[in-house]
C-alpha cells in the first residue's frame, strides 16, 4: 500500500444496532472505494492479537471481549490520503469529543463502542488488512 489504502472495522455494537448501511453510506460519501469487505467474528485470542499494541492498558481486556462479542464487518478502503482522511471521517476516539457529523459522533455510543476502527498509519493499514484479507480477496 502506498498511502492510498486504509483498513476499517464496523464494530460489534454498530453491527448489532443496524448501522452497517448508514456507515457504508458515510464511507461512500467520503469518497472511499471499497476494495474488500466481509462479515467475520474474532475469537478472543484474535482480538488480543489485533489490539496487542494496547496490551497492559486499563481498557485492553474489556476491549478484546467486546471486539469478539459478535459479528463485525471488515473493510479495505481506497482513496488518496486514505489513512488521514478516514480518521477525519470517523472523528475522535471518544464519540462525545468527535466532530459533528463524523461516523463516531453519529453512530458511537461510548469510548469503547465507538462504531468503527480506522488504521493510524500506512504501515498499520497494510498489517491490519493482511490480518483479515488473503491475497485473493484484495483487488
Ligand atoms: P483509535 O481507535 O481512535 O485509534 P486507540 O487506538 O487509542 O483509538 O484505541 C483503540 C480502541 O480502544 C478505541 O477505538 C476504543 O474502542 C478503545 N479505547 C481506547 N481508549 C479507551 C478508553 N479510555 N476506555 C475504553 N476504551 C478505549
Ligand atoms: Mg488506534
Short mmCIF file of C-alpha atoms and ligand atoms in Angstrom, two decimals:
data_model
loop_
_atom_site.label_atom_id
_atom_site.label_comp_id
_atom_site.label_asym_id
_atom_site.label_seq_id
_atom_site.Cartn_x
_atom_site.Cartn_y
_atom_site.Cartn_z
CA UNK A 1 0.00 0.00 0.00
CA UNK A 2 1.31 3.41 -0.90
CA UNK A 3 -0.74 5.83 1.15
CA UNK A 4 -3.96 5.26 -0.75
CA UNK A 5 -5.46 2.48 1.34
CA UNK A 6 -6.78 2.07 4.84
CA UNK A 7 -8.39 -0.68 6.87
CA UNK A 8 -11.57 -0.39 8.93
CA UNK A 9 -13.82 -2.47 11.16
CA UNK A 10 -17.50 -1.83 11.83
CA UNK A 11 -17.51 -2.90 15.48
CA UNK A 12 -19.99 -5.41 17.03
CA UNK A 13 -22.27 -2.84 18.69
CA UNK A 14 -22.72 -0.87 15.45
CA UNK A 15 -23.48 -4.11 13.57
CA UNK A 16 -25.97 -5.14 16.29
CA UNK A 17 -27.60 -1.69 16.16
CA UNK A 18 -28.26 -1.87 12.42
CA UNK A 19 -25.73 0.77 11.41
CA UNK A 20 -23.83 -1.13 8.70
CA UNK A 21 -25.57 0.52 5.77
CA UNK A 22 -25.60 4.07 7.22
CA UNK A 23 -21.86 3.74 7.96
CA UNK A 24 -21.14 2.40 4.46
CA UNK A 25 -23.08 5.39 3.08
CA UNK A 26 -20.86 7.81 5.04
CA UNK A 27 -17.80 5.99 3.70
CA UNK A 28 -19.15 6.29 0.15
CA UNK A 29 -19.98 9.99 0.59
CA UNK A 30 -16.45 10.48 1.92
CA UNK A 31 -15.10 9.37 -1.46
CA UNK A 32 -13.74 5.98 -0.44
CA UNK A 33 -13.83 3.00 -2.78
CA UNK A 34 -14.47 -0.49 -1.37
CA UNK A 35 -11.57 -2.84 -2.14
CA UNK A 36 -12.65 -5.75 0.06
CA UNK A 37 -15.42 -6.33 2.58
CA UNK A 38 -16.95 -9.15 4.58
CA UNK A 39 -18.61 -10.24 7.82
CA UNK A 40 -16.47 -12.11 10.31
CA UNK A 41 -16.23 -12.68 14.06
CA UNK A 42 -13.00 -12.56 16.04
CA UNK A 43 -12.13 -15.10 18.70
CA UNK A 44 -10.88 -13.59 21.97
CA UNK A 45 -7.35 -14.64 21.02
CA UNK A 46 -7.58 -12.95 17.63
CA UNK A 47 -8.90 -9.74 19.21
CA UNK A 48 -6.00 -9.80 21.70
CA UNK A 49 -3.61 -10.20 18.76
CA UNK A 50 -5.18 -7.42 16.74
CA UNK A 51 -5.02 -4.96 19.68
CA UNK A 52 -1.67 -6.22 21.04
CA UNK A 53 -0.26 -2.68 20.88
CA UNK A 54 -2.69 -1.76 23.72
CA UNK A 55 -1.79 -4.74 25.94
CA UNK A 56 -1.39 -3.63 29.58
CA UNK A 57 -3.70 -0.63 29.25
CA UNK A 58 -6.72 -0.47 31.59
CA UNK A 59 -9.21 -0.86 28.72
CA UNK A 60 -7.43 -3.72 26.89
CA UNK A 61 -9.19 -6.82 28.29
CA UNK A 62 -12.67 -5.27 28.06
CA UNK A 63 -11.95 -4.05 24.54
CA UNK A 64 -10.89 -7.53 23.39
CA UNK A 65 -14.00 -9.10 24.93
CA UNK A 66 -16.18 -6.51 23.26
CA UNK A 67 -14.49 -6.88 19.86
CA UNK A 68 -15.02 -10.65 19.94
CA UNK A 69 -18.63 -10.39 21.21
CA UNK A 70 -20.37 -10.59 17.84
CA UNK A 71 -20.11 -10.22 14.07
CA UNK A 72 -18.08 -7.36 12.61
CA UNK A 73 -17.61 -6.01 9.11
CA UNK A 74 -14.01 -5.72 7.91
CA UNK A 75 -13.21 -3.29 5.11
CA UNK A 76 -10.32 -2.34 2.90
CA UNK A 77 -10.80 1.17 1.54
CA UNK A 78 -9.10 3.18 -1.17
CA UNK A 79 -8.75 6.92 -1.59
CA UNK A 80 -5.91 9.38 -1.97
CA UNK A 81 -4.51 10.12 1.52
CA UNK A 82 -6.72 7.30 2.83
CA UNK A 83 -5.43 6.87 6.39
CA UNK A 84 -5.60 10.54 7.35
CA UNK A 85 -8.86 11.25 5.51
CA UNK A 86 -10.55 8.22 7.06
CA UNK A 87 -9.50 9.26 10.57
CA UNK A 88 -11.11 12.64 9.80
CA UNK A 89 -14.30 10.97 8.55
CA UNK A 90 -14.65 8.83 11.70
CA UNK A 91 -13.67 11.51 14.23
CA UNK A 92 -12.06 11.33 17.68
CA UNK A 93 -11.83 8.05 19.65
CA UNK A 94 -14.43 9.29 22.17
CA UNK A 95 -17.76 9.84 20.34
CA UNK A 96 -18.55 12.70 22.77
CA UNK A 97 -15.44 14.50 21.53
CA UNK A 98 -15.81 13.59 17.84
CA UNK A 99 -16.74 16.44 15.49
CA UNK A 100 -20.34 16.77 14.38
CA UNK A 101 -21.40 14.50 11.53
CA UNK A 102 -18.43 12.12 11.90
CA UNK A 103 -19.12 8.37 11.97
CA UNK A 104 -18.23 8.06 15.64
CA UNK A 105 -20.33 11.07 16.69
CA UNK A 106 -23.32 9.73 14.74
CA UNK A 107 -23.07 6.01 15.50
CA UNK A 108 -20.78 5.55 18.52
CA UNK A 109 -22.24 5.06 21.99
CA UNK A 110 -19.11 5.09 24.23
CA UNK A 111 -15.32 5.31 24.01
CA UNK A 112 -15.16 1.53 23.71
CA UNK A 113 -18.21 1.15 21.48
CA UNK A 114 -17.20 3.88 19.09
CA UNK A 115 -18.72 2.31 15.95
CA UNK A 116 -15.56 1.82 13.87
CA UNK A 117 -11.84 1.15 13.82
CA UNK A 118 -9.57 3.03 11.42
CA UNK A 119 -5.85 2.39 10.84
CA UNK A 120 -3.50 5.06 12.21
CA UNK A 121 -0.67 4.76 9.64
CA UNK A 122 0.06 3.37 6.18
CA UNK A 123 2.18 0.66 7.77
CA UNK A 124 -0.61 -0.43 10.13
CA UNK A 125 -3.18 -0.27 7.32
CA UNK A 126 -1.14 -2.87 5.47
CA UNK A 127 -0.58 -5.05 8.56
CA UNK A 128 -4.26 -4.88 9.56
CA UNK A 129 -5.50 -5.50 6.01
CA UNK A 130 -3.28 -8.58 5.79
CA UNK A 131 -4.57 -9.76 9.19
CA UNK A 132 -8.09 -10.14 7.76
CA UNK A 133 -7.83 -10.48 3.97
CA UNK A 134 -5.98 -13.04 1.90
CA UNK A 135 -4.30 -12.02 -1.36
CA UNK A 136 -7.22 -13.38 -3.43
CA UNK A 137 -9.68 -11.13 -1.60
CA UNK A 138 -7.76 -7.91 -2.26
CA UNK A 139 -8.01 -6.15 -5.60
P1 LIG B 1 -8.46 4.72 17.91
O1 LIG B 1 -9.43 3.59 17.64
O2 LIG B 1 -9.11 6.07 17.77
O3 LIG B 1 -7.18 4.60 17.11
P2 LIG B 1 -6.93 3.79 20.18
O4 LIG B 1 -6.04 3.12 19.20
O5 LIG B 1 -6.30 4.67 21.21
O6 LIG B 1 -8.07 4.64 19.45
O7 LIG B 1 -7.76 2.68 20.98
C1 LIG B 1 -8.25 1.54 20.31
C2 LIG B 1 -9.69 1.30 20.76
O8 LIG B 1 -9.69 1.03 22.16
C3 LIG B 1 -10.63 2.51 20.63
O9 LIG B 1 -11.17 2.64 19.32
C4 LIG B 1 -11.68 2.20 21.66
O10 LIG B 1 -12.61 1.23 21.19
C5 LIG B 1 -10.85 1.56 22.77
N1 LIG B 1 -10.42 2.55 23.77
C6 LIG B 1 -9.44 3.47 23.66
N2 LIG B 1 -9.32 4.21 24.78
C7 LIG B 1 -10.27 3.74 25.64
C8 LIG B 1 -10.67 4.08 26.96
N3 LIG B 1 -10.08 5.08 27.63
N4 LIG B 1 -11.68 3.39 27.51
C9 LIG B 1 -12.31 2.39 26.85
N5 LIG B 1 -11.97 2.01 25.61
C10 LIG B 1 -10.98 2.67 24.99
MG1 LIG B 2 -5.73 3.13 17.15
#
